[in-house]
Short mmCIF file of C-alpha atoms in Angstrom, two decimals:
data_model
loop_
_atom_site.label_atom_id
_atom_site.label_comp_id
_atom_site.label_asym_id
_atom_site.label_seq_id
_atom_site.Cartn_x
_atom_site.Cartn_y
_atom_site.Cartn_z
CA GLY A 1 17.48 9.48 5.68
CA SER A 2 15.14 10.91 8.31
CA PRO A 3 12.94 8.67 10.40
CA VAL A 4 10.05 11.21 9.97
CA LEU A 5 10.49 11.10 6.20
CA ALA A 6 10.53 7.20 6.20
CA LYS A 7 7.32 7.18 8.30
CA THR A 8 5.72 9.71 5.99
CA VAL A 9 6.50 7.59 3.03
CA ILE A 10 5.03 4.47 4.76
CA ILE A 11 1.84 6.39 5.59
CA ALA A 12 1.59 7.55 1.93
CA PHE A 13 1.92 3.99 0.75
CA LEU A 14 -0.73 2.84 3.10
CA VAL A 15 -3.12 5.51 1.96
CA ALA A 16 -2.49 4.69 -1.64
CA ILE A 17 -3.07 1.00 -0.98
CA LEU A 18 -6.42 1.79 0.69
CA ILE A 19 -7.47 4.09 -2.15
CA ALA A 20 -6.66 1.38 -4.70
CA LEU A 21 -8.49 -1.23 -2.58
CA PHE A 22 -11.66 0.80 -2.29
CA SER A 23 -11.61 1.94 -5.89
CA GLY A 24 -11.41 -1.68 -6.95
CA MET A 25 -14.37 -2.47 -4.73
CA ALA A 26 -16.29 0.45 -6.18
CA TYR A 27 -15.60 -0.65 -9.75
CA MET A 28 -16.59 -4.22 -8.85
CA LEU A 29 -20.01 -3.11 -7.32
CA LYS A 30 -20.93 -0.39 -9.72
CA ASP A 31 -19.27 -1.13 -13.13
CA ARG A 32 -20.15 -4.71 -13.80
CA SER A 33 -19.73 -4.44 -17.55
CA ASP A 34 -15.92 -3.62 -17.45
CA ARG A 35 -13.87 -6.03 -15.22
CA ARG A 36 -10.65 -4.52 -16.50
CA ARG A 37 -10.95 -1.49 -14.28
CA THR A 38 -11.44 -3.78 -11.21
CA VAL A 39 -8.40 -5.90 -12.16
CA ARG A 40 -6.30 -2.85 -12.80
CA ALA A 41 -7.08 -1.27 -9.39
CA LEU A 42 -6.38 -4.54 -7.59
CA THR A 43 -3.12 -4.96 -9.60
CA TRP A 44 -2.11 -1.52 -8.36
CA ARG A 45 -2.81 -2.49 -4.81
CA VAL A 46 -0.67 -5.61 -5.02
CA GLY A 47 2.09 -3.64 -6.67
CA LEU A 48 1.97 -0.96 -3.95
CA GLN A 49 2.13 -3.58 -1.24
CA VAL A 50 5.18 -5.15 -2.80
CA ALA A 51 6.82 -1.71 -3.15
CA LEU A 52 5.85 -1.00 0.51
CA LEU A 53 7.49 -4.20 1.65
CA GLY A 54 10.57 -3.38 -0.27
CA PHE A 55 10.72 0.06 1.30
CA LEU A 56 10.29 -1.43 4.79
CA ILE A 57 13.20 -3.72 4.21
CA LEU A 58 15.32 -0.98 2.83
CA ALA A 59 14.42 1.43 5.59
CA ALA A 60 15.29 -1.19 8.26
CA VAL A 61 18.63 -2.05 6.59
CA MET A 62 19.53 1.62 6.24
CA GLY A 63 18.51 2.29 9.86
CA TRP A 64 15.75 4.74 9.02
CA ILE A 65 13.26 2.72 11.10
CA THR A 66 13.99 0.30 13.82
CA PRO A 67 11.80 -2.59 14.87
CA HIS A 68 10.95 -2.93 18.60
CA SER A 69 10.14 -5.88 20.71
CA VAL A 70 6.57 -6.88 21.48
CA ASP A 71 6.91 -6.36 25.28
CA GLY A 72 8.38 -2.93 24.80
CA LYS A 73 11.70 -3.50 26.43
#
């Protein structure tokens, strides 16, 4: 596993989460008659967040990413 690949996957997850979040907001504001689309978009967002968390844990365990201290030492 490459650290660059892991970071690319993380950024892709974050972009997908933002897209799901804003599409849910757009459905909520513009399409008031069909709430299922809003719920579906927000369900995708939550699922993507759970998948991102799982990937972060996997990447840390596998050594693809390494956490650093707050003070930078």
